[in-house]
mmCIF file of C-alpha atoms and ligand atoms in Angstrom:
data_model
loop_
_atom_site.group_PDB
_atom_site.id
_atom_site.type_symbol
_atom_site.label_atom_id
_atom_site.label_comp_id
_atom_site.label_asym_id
_atom_site.label_seq_id
_atom_site.Cartn_x
_atom_site.Cartn_y
_atom_site.Cartn_z
ATOM 1 C CA MET A 1 141.961 -83.520 -149.966
ATOM 2 C CA ASN A 2 144.115 -80.827 -147.960
ATOM 3 C CA TYR A 3 145.696 -81.080 -144.571
ATOM 4 C CA LYS A 4 148.057 -78.740 -142.627
ATOM 5 C CA ILE A 5 151.159 -80.225 -141.407
ATOM 6 C CA THR A 6 153.357 -78.835 -138.727
ATOM 7 C CA LEU A 7 156.906 -79.496 -139.424
ATOM 8 C CA LEU A 8 159.391 -79.710 -136.545
ATOM 9 C CA PRO A 9 162.638 -80.764 -137.599
ATOM 10 C CA GLY A 10 164.295 -79.814 -134.018
ATOM 11 C CA ASP A 11 167.817 -80.934 -133.193
ATOM 12 C CA GLY A 12 170.767 -82.635 -134.860
ATOM 13 C CA ILE A 13 169.770 -85.414 -137.246
ATOM 14 C CA GLY A 14 166.446 -84.339 -137.066
ATOM 15 C CA VAL A 15 166.658 -81.814 -139.696
ATOM 16 C CA GLU A 16 168.174 -83.933 -141.980
ATOM 17 C CA VAL A 17 165.442 -87.074 -141.689
ATOM 18 C CA THR A 18 162.297 -84.610 -141.470
ATOM 19 C CA ALA A 19 163.748 -83.235 -144.826
ATOM 20 C CA SER A 20 163.815 -86.638 -145.917
ATOM 21 C CA ALA A 21 160.057 -87.626 -144.687
ATOM 22 C CA VAL A 22 159.408 -84.295 -146.093
ATOM 23 C CA GLU A 23 159.723 -85.681 -149.727
ATOM 24 C CA VAL A 24 158.298 -88.943 -148.983
ATOM 25 C CA MET A 25 155.153 -86.872 -148.215
ATOM 26 C CA LYS A 26 155.421 -85.008 -151.298
ATOM 27 C CA LYS A 27 155.770 -87.749 -153.249
ATOM 28 C CA VAL A 28 152.933 -90.504 -152.147
ATOM 29 C CA ALA A 29 150.432 -87.185 -151.925
ATOM 30 C CA SER A 30 151.113 -86.684 -155.454
ATOM 31 C CA PHE A 31 149.676 -90.241 -155.995
ATOM 32 C CA TYR A 32 146.487 -89.723 -154.181
ATOM 33 C CA ASP A 33 144.963 -86.643 -154.868
ATOM 34 C CA MET A 34 146.253 -85.451 -151.183
ATOM 35 C CA GLU A 35 147.413 -81.926 -151.126
ATOM 36 C CA PHE A 36 149.958 -80.578 -147.864
ATOM 37 C CA GLU A 37 150.644 -77.297 -146.570
ATOM 38 C CA PHE A 38 153.601 -77.262 -144.634
ATOM 39 C CA THR A 39 154.566 -75.013 -142.077
ATOM 40 C CA GLU A 40 157.831 -75.699 -140.173
ATOM 41 C CA LYS A 41 158.840 -74.208 -136.906
ATOM 42 C CA LEU A 42 161.648 -74.550 -133.953
ATOM 43 C CA ILE A 43 161.515 -77.221 -130.979
ATOM 44 C CA GLY A 44 163.467 -78.717 -128.303
ATOM 45 C CA GLY A 45 167.492 -77.222 -128.196
ATOM 46 C CA CYS A 46 167.674 -74.902 -131.347
ATOM 47 C CA SER A 47 164.193 -72.768 -129.834
ATOM 48 C CA TYR A 48 165.962 -72.473 -126.864
ATOM 49 C CA ASP A 49 169.053 -71.358 -128.638
ATOM 50 C CA ALA A 50 166.542 -68.469 -130.185
ATOM 51 C CA PHE A 51 164.048 -67.470 -127.900
ATOM 52 C CA GLU A 52 165.423 -68.994 -124.166
ATOM 53 C CA ASN A 53 162.175 -71.316 -124.506
ATOM 54 C CA PRO A 54 162.283 -75.370 -125.833
ATOM 55 C CA LEU A 55 158.332 -74.545 -126.687
ATOM 56 C CA THR A 56 157.490 -71.071 -127.464
ATOM 57 C CA GLU A 57 153.480 -70.477 -127.951
ATOM 58 C CA ASP A 58 154.007 -69.932 -131.731
ATOM 59 C CA THR A 59 154.795 -73.308 -132.225
ATOM 60 C CA LEU A 60 152.379 -75.111 -129.718
ATOM 61 C CA ASN A 61 149.646 -72.866 -131.785
ATOM 62 C CA THR A 62 150.548 -73.738 -135.122
ATOM 63 C CA CYS A 63 150.292 -77.361 -133.968
ATOM 64 C CA LEU A 64 147.219 -76.701 -132.414
ATOM 65 C CA ASP A 65 145.764 -75.372 -136.187
ATOM 66 C CA SER A 66 147.146 -78.755 -138.100
ATOM 67 C CA ASP A 67 145.829 -82.248 -138.971
ATOM 68 C CA ALA A 68 149.440 -83.897 -138.308
ATOM 69 C CA VAL A 69 152.499 -82.534 -136.890
ATOM 70 C CA PHE A 70 156.022 -84.140 -137.852
ATOM 71 C CA LEU A 71 158.895 -84.296 -135.186
ATOM 72 C CA GLY A 72 162.090 -84.858 -136.331
ATOM 73 C CA ALA A 73 164.266 -85.282 -132.820
ATOM 74 C CA VAL A 74 165.069 -82.797 -129.385
ATOM 75 C CA GLY A 75 167.866 -82.850 -127.426
ATOM 76 C CA GLY A 76 171.714 -82.740 -127.375
ATOM 77 C CA TYR A 77 174.838 -82.459 -124.969
ATOM 78 C CA LYS A 78 174.700 -78.724 -125.189
ATOM 79 C CA TRP A 79 171.242 -78.513 -123.451
ATOM 80 C CA GLU A 80 171.790 -81.065 -120.391
ATOM 81 C CA SER A 81 172.626 -78.956 -117.649
ATOM 82 C CA LEU A 82 169.741 -76.796 -118.957
ATOM 83 C CA PRO A 83 167.177 -77.281 -115.365
ATOM 84 C CA HIS A 84 164.434 -79.409 -116.277
ATOM 85 C CA HIS A 85 161.746 -77.161 -117.544
ATOM 86 C CA LEU A 86 163.895 -75.440 -120.413
ATOM 87 C CA LYS A 87 165.424 -78.917 -121.415
ATOM 88 C CA PRO A 88 164.482 -79.792 -125.039
ATOM 89 C CA GLU A 89 162.949 -83.296 -123.551
ATOM 90 C CA ALA A 90 160.653 -80.637 -121.385
ATOM 91 C CA ALA A 91 159.178 -79.455 -124.830
ATOM 92 C CA LEU A 92 158.353 -82.808 -125.657
ATOM 93 C CA LEU A 93 156.582 -83.722 -122.547
ATOM 94 C CA ARG A 94 154.471 -80.226 -122.741
ATOM 95 C CA LEU A 95 153.503 -80.876 -126.515
ATOM 96 C CA ARG A 96 152.330 -84.381 -125.610
ATOM 97 C CA LYS A 97 150.266 -82.990 -122.965
ATOM 98 C CA GLU A 98 148.706 -79.951 -124.564
ATOM 99 C CA LEU A 99 147.379 -81.872 -127.689
ATOM 100 C CA GLY A 100 146.358 -84.697 -125.607
ATOM 101 C CA LEU A 101 148.046 -87.464 -127.180
ATOM 102 C CA TYR A 102 147.088 -90.447 -125.072
ATOM 103 C CA THR A 103 148.400 -92.961 -127.254
ATOM 104 C CA ASN A 104 151.346 -93.978 -128.258
ATOM 105 C CA ILE A 105 152.077 -96.501 -130.573
ATOM 106 C CA ARG A 106 155.765 -97.962 -131.216
ATOM 107 C CA PRO A 107 155.533 -100.732 -133.411
ATOM 108 C CA ALA A 108 158.354 -103.911 -133.169
ATOM 109 C CA LYS A 109 158.218 -105.394 -136.726
ATOM 110 C CA ILE A 110 161.444 -106.754 -138.279
ATOM 111 C CA TYR A 111 162.262 -106.254 -141.675
ATOM 112 C CA GLU A 112 163.123 -109.651 -143.224
ATOM 113 C CA PRO A 113 166.605 -108.321 -145.064
ATOM 114 C CA LEU A 114 167.636 -106.488 -141.728
ATOM 115 C CA ILE A 115 167.181 -110.060 -139.136
ATOM 116 C CA ASP A 116 170.647 -110.398 -138.805
ATOM 117 C CA SER A 117 171.115 -107.263 -137.571
ATOM 118 C CA SER A 118 169.270 -107.945 -134.810
ATOM 119 C CA SER A 119 170.942 -108.640 -131.417
ATOM 120 C CA LEU A 120 168.949 -111.569 -130.985
ATOM 121 C CA LYS A 121 168.906 -114.899 -132.865
ATOM 122 C CA ARG A 122 167.530 -115.013 -136.187
ATOM 123 C CA GLU A 123 164.942 -117.742 -134.918
ATOM 124 C CA VAL A 124 163.775 -115.653 -131.978
ATOM 125 C CA VAL A 125 162.951 -112.771 -134.461
ATOM 126 C CA ASN A 126 162.030 -113.714 -137.548
ATOM 127 C CA GLY A 127 158.292 -112.853 -137.850
ATOM 128 C CA VAL A 128 158.367 -110.982 -134.959
ATOM 129 C CA ASP A 129 155.414 -108.033 -135.150
ATOM 130 C CA PHE A 130 153.432 -106.651 -132.285
ATOM 131 C CA VAL A 131 153.039 -102.890 -130.539
ATOM 132 C CA VAL A 132 153.819 -101.336 -128.004
ATOM 133 C CA LEU A 133 151.025 -98.728 -126.926
ATOM 134 C CA ARG A 134 151.859 -96.993 -123.843
ATOM 135 C CA GLU A 135 149.593 -94.104 -121.956
ATOM 136 C CA LEU A 136 151.359 -90.886 -123.070
ATOM 137 C CA THR A 137 150.147 -88.353 -121.236
ATOM 138 C CA GLY A 138 149.372 -90.021 -117.178
ATOM 139 C CA GLY A 139 151.077 -91.879 -114.610
ATOM 140 C CA ILE A 140 154.193 -91.227 -113.104
ATOM 141 C CA TYR A 141 155.383 -88.576 -116.089
ATOM 142 C CA PHE A 142 152.847 -85.820 -115.230
ATOM 143 C CA GLY A 143 151.618 -87.329 -111.509
ATOM 144 C CA ASN A 144 151.726 -84.723 -108.637
ATOM 145 C CA PRO A 145 153.263 -84.301 -106.052
ATOM 146 C CA ARG A 146 156.655 -84.417 -107.516
ATOM 147 C CA GLY A 147 160.221 -82.586 -106.796
ATOM 148 C CA PHE A 148 163.104 -82.871 -104.452
ATOM 149 C CA ASP A 149 165.139 -80.996 -101.715
ATOM 150 C CA ASP A 150 168.131 -81.948 -99.845
ATOM 151 C CA ALA A 151 166.730 -85.127 -98.234
ATOM 152 C CA HIS A 152 164.581 -86.305 -100.650
ATOM 153 C CA GLY A 153 163.305 -86.792 -104.404
ATOM 154 C CA PHE A 154 159.230 -87.855 -105.145
ATOM 155 C CA ASN A 155 157.016 -88.489 -107.816
ATOM 156 C CA THR A 156 153.409 -89.780 -108.158
ATOM 157 C CA MET A 157 152.351 -92.309 -110.247
ATOM 158 C CA ILE A 158 148.648 -92.038 -110.290
ATOM 159 C CA TYR A 159 145.979 -92.958 -113.000
ATOM 160 C CA TYR A 160 142.263 -91.903 -113.508
ATOM 161 C CA LYS A 161 139.380 -93.846 -114.595
ATOM 162 C CA GLU A 162 138.801 -92.397 -117.591
ATOM 163 C CA GLU A 163 142.750 -92.295 -118.608
ATOM 164 C CA VAL A 164 142.415 -96.022 -118.332
ATOM 165 C CA VAL A 165 139.510 -96.582 -120.111
ATOM 166 C CA ARG A 166 140.022 -94.502 -123.288
ATOM 167 C CA ILE A 167 143.604 -96.494 -123.720
ATOM 168 C CA ALA A 168 142.331 -100.028 -123.022
ATOM 169 C CA LYS A 169 139.807 -99.256 -125.460
ATOM 170 C CA MET A 170 142.380 -97.588 -128.063
ATOM 171 C CA ALA A 171 144.468 -101.205 -127.284
ATOM 172 C CA PHE A 172 141.270 -103.587 -128.168
ATOM 173 C CA GLU A 173 140.625 -101.158 -131.165
ATOM 174 C CA ILE A 174 144.194 -101.815 -132.409
ATOM 175 C CA ALA A 175 144.039 -105.581 -131.275
ATOM 176 C CA ARG A 176 140.730 -106.010 -133.609
ATOM 177 C CA LEU A 177 142.924 -104.904 -136.392
ATOM 178 C CA ARG A 178 145.432 -107.288 -135.713
ATOM 179 C CA ASN A 179 145.845 -110.448 -133.966
ATOM 180 C CA GLY A 180 143.188 -110.067 -131.783
ATOM 181 C CA LYS A 181 145.169 -110.093 -128.900
ATOM 182 C CA VAL A 182 146.313 -107.393 -125.698
ATOM 183 C CA MET A 183 148.710 -108.085 -123.026
ATOM 184 C CA SER A 184 148.213 -105.202 -120.303
ATOM 185 C CA VAL A 185 151.446 -104.941 -118.234
ATOM 186 C CA ASP A 186 151.587 -103.350 -114.958
ATOM 187 C CA LYS A 187 153.024 -104.164 -111.496
ATOM 188 C CA ALA A 188 149.709 -105.076 -109.756
ATOM 189 C CA ASN A 189 151.737 -107.405 -107.215
ATOM 190 C CA VAL A 190 153.396 -104.286 -105.733
ATOM 191 C CA LEU A 191 151.506 -101.338 -106.546
ATOM 192 C CA GLU A 192 148.092 -99.996 -106.277
ATOM 193 C CA VAL A 193 147.716 -97.600 -109.087
ATOM 194 C CA SER A 194 148.793 -101.209 -110.853
ATOM 195 C CA GLN A 195 145.880 -103.294 -109.702
ATOM 196 C CA PHE A 196 143.385 -100.231 -110.115
ATOM 197 C CA TRP A 197 145.210 -100.521 -113.807
ATOM 198 C CA ARG A 198 144.428 -103.963 -114.344
ATOM 199 C CA ASN A 199 141.082 -103.447 -112.549
ATOM 200 C CA VAL A 200 140.013 -101.089 -115.106
ATOM 201 C CA VAL A 201 141.121 -103.119 -118.243
ATOM 202 C CA THR A 202 139.479 -106.121 -117.171
ATOM 203 C CA GLU A 203 136.156 -103.912 -117.009
ATOM 204 C CA VAL A 204 136.836 -102.328 -120.587
ATOM 205 C CA HIS A 205 137.535 -105.514 -121.621
ATOM 206 C CA LYS A 206 134.057 -106.884 -121.329
ATOM 207 C CA ASP A 207 132.813 -104.696 -124.133
ATOM 208 C CA TYR A 208 135.642 -106.474 -126.279
ATOM 209 C CA SER A 209 134.993 -110.553 -125.768
ATOM 210 C CA ASP A 210 136.272 -110.968 -129.451
ATOM 211 C CA VAL A 211 139.821 -109.718 -128.145
ATOM 212 C CA GLN A 212 142.031 -111.870 -125.770
ATOM 213 C CA LEU A 213 143.384 -110.258 -122.902
ATOM 214 C CA SER A 214 146.235 -111.415 -120.488
ATOM 215 C CA HIS A 215 148.166 -109.519 -117.702
ATOM 216 C CA MET A 216 151.910 -109.282 -116.798
ATOM 217 C CA TYR A 217 153.984 -108.435 -114.378
ATOM 218 C CA VAL A 218 156.458 -105.377 -116.273
ATOM 219 C CA ASP A 219 159.624 -107.393 -115.074
ATOM 220 C CA ASN A 220 158.338 -110.772 -116.488
ATOM 221 C CA ALA A 221 157.121 -109.004 -119.919
ATOM 222 C CA ALA A 222 160.710 -107.591 -120.349
ATOM 223 C CA MET A 223 161.910 -110.792 -120.000
ATOM 224 C CA GLN A 224 159.634 -112.504 -122.445
ATOM 225 C CA ILE A 225 160.281 -109.657 -124.933
ATOM 226 C CA VAL A 226 163.500 -111.017 -125.716
ATOM 227 C CA ARG A 227 162.398 -114.776 -124.926
ATOM 228 C CA ASN A 228 159.829 -115.162 -126.996
ATOM 229 C CA PRO A 229 158.491 -111.658 -128.762
ATOM 230 C CA LYS A 230 156.445 -113.930 -131.362
ATOM 231 C CA GLN A 231 153.658 -114.643 -128.498
ATOM 232 C CA PHE A 232 153.067 -111.027 -128.237
ATOM 233 C CA ASP A 233 150.499 -108.913 -130.655
ATOM 234 C CA VAL A 234 149.651 -105.708 -128.504
ATOM 235 C CA ILE A 235 151.335 -104.627 -125.343
ATOM 236 C CA LEU A 236 149.059 -102.196 -123.416
ATOM 237 C CA THR A 237 150.914 -100.500 -120.782
ATOM 238 C CA SER A 238 151.501 -96.930 -118.968
ATOM 239 C CA ASN A 239 153.493 -94.399 -119.768
ATOM 240 C CA LEU A 240 156.838 -95.128 -117.652
ATOM 241 C CA PHE A 241 156.591 -99.178 -118.433
ATOM 242 C CA GLY A 242 155.929 -98.214 -122.015
ATOM 243 C CA ASP A 243 159.115 -95.764 -122.522
ATOM 244 C CA ILE A 244 161.411 -98.732 -120.971
ATOM 245 C CA LEU A 245 159.575 -101.586 -122.769
ATOM 246 C CA SER A 246 159.025 -99.703 -126.422
ATOM 247 C CA ASP A 247 163.206 -99.283 -125.992
ATOM 248 C CA ILE A 248 163.675 -102.816 -125.358
ATOM 249 C CA ALA A 249 161.190 -104.259 -128.122
ATOM 250 C CA GLY A 250 163.140 -101.512 -130.538
ATOM 251 C CA MET A 251 166.380 -103.012 -130.268
ATOM 252 C CA ILE A 252 164.756 -106.848 -131.188
ATOM 253 C CA THR A 253 163.794 -105.410 -134.843
ATOM 254 C CA GLY A 254 168.133 -104.360 -135.160
ATOM 255 C CA SER A 255 168.495 -101.096 -134.947
ATOM 256 C CA LEU A 256 166.896 -97.861 -133.552
ATOM 257 C CA GLY A 257 167.480 -96.217 -136.885
ATOM 258 C CA MET A 258 164.318 -98.180 -138.137
ATOM 259 C CA LEU A 259 162.086 -97.512 -135.255
ATOM 260 C CA PRO A 260 158.773 -95.123 -136.261
ATOM 261 C CA SER A 261 155.997 -94.006 -133.466
ATOM 262 C CA ALA A 262 152.625 -92.199 -133.549
ATOM 263 C CA SER A 263 150.982 -90.459 -130.669
ATOM 264 C CA ILE A 264 147.628 -90.273 -131.113
ATOM 265 C CA GLY A 265 144.500 -88.350 -129.219
ATOM 266 C CA GLU A 266 141.274 -87.330 -129.921
ATOM 267 C CA LYS A 267 141.779 -84.786 -132.028
ATOM 268 C CA TYR A 268 145.739 -84.293 -133.038
ATOM 269 C CA SER A 269 148.523 -86.342 -133.670
ATOM 270 C CA LEU A 270 152.043 -86.548 -133.784
ATOM 271 C CA TYR A 271 154.395 -88.710 -135.691
ATOM 272 C CA GLU A 272 158.308 -88.866 -134.825
ATOM 273 C CA PRO A 273 160.866 -91.228 -135.109
ATOM 274 C CA VAL A 274 161.913 -92.901 -132.097
ATOM 275 C CA HIS A 275 165.624 -92.562 -132.508
ATOM 276 C CA GLY A 276 167.332 -89.208 -130.762
ATOM 277 C CA SER A 277 169.067 -86.025 -131.924
ATOM 278 C CA ALA A 278 172.552 -88.371 -132.489
ATOM 279 C CA PRO A 279 174.305 -84.571 -131.948
ATOM 280 C CA ASP A 280 177.485 -86.817 -132.736
ATOM 281 C CA ILE A 281 176.471 -87.177 -136.710
ATOM 282 C CA ALA A 282 174.482 -84.638 -137.276
ATOM 283 C CA GLY A 283 174.532 -82.846 -140.738
ATOM 284 C CA GLN A 284 176.883 -85.542 -142.239
ATOM 285 C CA SER A 285 174.228 -86.749 -144.461
ATOM 286 C CA LYS A 286 175.110 -90.583 -142.181
ATOM 287 C CA ALA A 287 172.177 -90.461 -140.479
ATOM 288 C CA ASN A 288 169.551 -93.650 -141.274
ATOM 289 C CA PRO A 289 166.024 -91.907 -143.065
ATOM 290 C CA LEU A 290 163.856 -94.654 -142.851
ATOM 291 C CA ALA A 291 162.534 -94.357 -139.179
ATOM 292 C CA ALA A 292 161.179 -91.254 -140.535
ATOM 293 C CA ILE A 293 160.268 -92.596 -143.420
ATOM 294 C CA SER A 294 158.015 -95.337 -141.395
ATOM 295 C CA SER A 295 157.142 -92.677 -138.908
ATOM 296 C CA VAL A 296 155.352 -91.008 -142.645
ATOM 297 C CA ALA A 297 153.681 -94.432 -143.212
ATOM 298 C CA MET A 298 152.216 -94.156 -140.058
ATOM 299 C CA MET A 299 151.201 -91.047 -140.665
ATOM 300 C CA PHE A 300 149.204 -91.981 -143.940
ATOM 301 C CA LYS A 301 147.764 -94.854 -141.922
ATOM 302 C CA TYR A 302 146.805 -93.234 -138.544
ATOM 303 C CA THR A 303 145.706 -90.040 -139.476
ATOM 304 C CA PHE A 304 144.910 -89.758 -143.312
ATOM 305 C CA LYS A 305 143.345 -93.618 -143.035
ATOM 306 C CA ASN A 306 144.665 -94.412 -146.371
ATOM 307 C CA ASN A 307 145.801 -97.744 -145.803
ATOM 308 C CA PRO A 308 147.392 -98.341 -149.203
ATOM 309 C CA ALA A 309 149.965 -95.166 -149.181
ATOM 310 C CA SER A 310 150.840 -96.209 -146.022
ATOM 311 C CA GLU A 311 151.866 -99.968 -147.270
ATOM 312 C CA LEU A 312 153.321 -98.499 -150.514
ATOM 313 C CA ILE A 313 156.068 -96.478 -148.157
ATOM 314 C CA GLU A 314 156.226 -100.126 -146.100
ATOM 315 C CA ALA A 315 157.048 -102.008 -149.325
ATOM 316 C CA ALA A 316 159.014 -99.785 -150.858
ATOM 317 C CA ILE A 317 161.438 -99.606 -147.286
ATOM 318 C CA THR A 318 161.405 -103.431 -147.985
ATOM 319 C CA LYS A 319 162.411 -103.158 -151.193
ATOM 320 C CA THR A 320 165.696 -100.376 -150.871
ATOM 321 C CA LEU A 321 166.768 -102.784 -148.027
ATOM 322 C CA ASP A 322 166.382 -105.605 -150.108
ATOM 323 C CA ASP A 323 168.290 -104.147 -152.573
ATOM 324 C CA GLY A 324 171.185 -104.171 -150.020
ATOM 325 C CA LEU A 325 171.811 -100.209 -149.385
ATOM 326 C CA ARG A 326 172.601 -99.564 -145.971
ATOM 327 C CA THR A 327 173.169 -96.140 -143.866
ATOM 328 C CA PRO A 328 176.035 -96.734 -141.091
ATOM 329 C CA ASP A 329 174.148 -97.379 -138.325
ATOM 330 C CA ILE A 330 172.692 -101.262 -140.136
ATOM 331 C CA PHE A 331 175.841 -101.529 -142.448
ATOM 332 C CA SER A 332 176.990 -104.993 -142.854
ATOM 333 C CA GLU A 333 179.537 -106.694 -145.232
ATOM 334 C CA GLY A 334 179.117 -107.124 -148.764
ATOM 335 C CA MET A 335 176.031 -104.726 -148.315
ATOM 336 C CA LYS A 336 176.064 -100.915 -150.156
ATOM 337 C CA LEU A 337 177.010 -97.926 -147.787
ATOM 338 C CA VAL A 338 175.294 -95.120 -148.682
ATOM 339 C CA SER A 339 174.916 -91.483 -147.269
ATOM 340 C CA THR A 340 170.982 -90.292 -145.637
ATOM 341 C CA ASN A 341 170.501 -88.499 -148.964
ATOM 342 C CA GLU A 342 171.503 -91.637 -151.341
ATOM 343 C CA MET A 343 168.660 -93.580 -149.160
ATOM 344 C CA THR A 344 166.035 -90.955 -149.480
ATOM 345 C CA SER A 345 166.836 -91.132 -152.954
ATOM 346 C CA ALA A 346 166.401 -94.586 -153.715
ATOM 347 C CA LEU A 347 163.752 -94.848 -151.721
ATOM 348 C CA LEU A 348 161.537 -92.246 -153.771
ATOM 349 C CA ASN A 349 162.432 -94.724 -156.924
ATOM 350 C CA ASN A 350 161.057 -97.348 -155.175
ATOM 351 C CA ILE A 351 158.211 -95.855 -154.314
ATOM 352 C CA GLU A 352 157.144 -94.503 -157.724
ATOM 353 C CA ASN A 353 158.154 -98.206 -158.866
ATOM 354 C CA ILE A 354 156.099 -99.955 -157.577
ATOM 355 C CA TYR A 355 153.072 -97.360 -156.873
ATOM 356 C CA LYS A 356 153.139 -97.918 -161.516
ATOM 357 C CA SER A 357 153.759 -101.361 -161.219
HETATM 358 C C1 IPM B 401 160.521 -91.197 -125.399
HETATM 359 C C2 IPM B 401 161.512 -90.672 -124.745
HETATM 360 C C3 IPM B 401 161.149 -89.446 -124.032
HETATM 361 C C4 IPM B 401 160.277 -90.252 -122.858
HETATM 362 C C5 IPM B 401 162.434 -88.512 -123.438
HETATM 363 C C6 IPM B 401 163.094 -87.990 -124.563
HETATM 364 C C7 IPM B 401 161.474 -87.212 -122.740
HETATM 365 O O1 IPM B 401 162.688 -91.098 -124.098
HETATM 366 O O2 IPM B 401 159.872 -90.747 -126.316
HETATM 367 O O3 IPM B 401 160.329 -92.627 -125.023
HETATM 368 O O4 IPM B 401 160.521 -90.935 -121.614
HETATM 369 O O5 IPM B 401 159.081 -90.441 -123.064
HETATM 370 MG MG1 MG B 402 161.767 -93.388 -124.243
#
């Protein structure tokens, strides 16, 4: 099979981790009779510098003509004072909207060799394995009216029925492939939009009675994620709540440098590590490539429907960590400090060895 992949390395360490991700894609593809055609484009700050536009039509059209998009990271101090619509983050939001990527999946899964780098106790995090399913193209991020003047600032939190229906379906479908439990998170005790969300999710659930559905208020959910994260399987929530909860969920697993994400719509999908562009360490081969590589594992699973390839990559990540290799962000006493490149080479070797064994 032949696939077109758009590469958007973006800013800062996005460039280095994308290079690592591409090596992994090529290696794994060669084992499974797949061929990738890569096209690389600018996005974010680097695109602003080149074209005074963080997301050009050329970049967007290339994404619209691909089977999957891989994005490194966008942003940096340099562009922080630009007006809203020119900021690197605006490019990401527009790309999500234009590609219709309404489902964002962020797994919170702990790699056994890294348990002790979590800020939570071993017994709390050992065995944690859930996903945050965040609605990504609606809610307060995109609602109108929005704006501010000298006297007030305002945004609109709005959900249309079809937006809630499709993400709820996705949550139940994914739960079926996991442990069959969905926790829908809202603020229905205060917000009408949340009561509406809850009603619609409950209605969609009628077609998925084999899946267990519960509801939780978002403040309580934030607490429960650090109190007893093992209770969760699929957390289904809106755009803003998901933004916040997925960062909390991410940290229980030790390092932001380890967290992958997938953003999926009817037609397109985009994979990106959750970490940012880390301009302070850019270009020094200090970045942790594992979040990007784990995002590649998600690409094989969700876009190419190739579970063995995805599991192969995940197994190689665990093996590499087991061997004691650590980039600075996950380094601890007694481990072997390595660069981005060394981590990537070790990982590629492990992929090869595991595949051949
Ligand atoms: C994320 C980020 C983005 C968001 C920013 C960079 C626009 O925080 O992907 O979680 O808020 O969605
Ligand atoms: Mg965020």
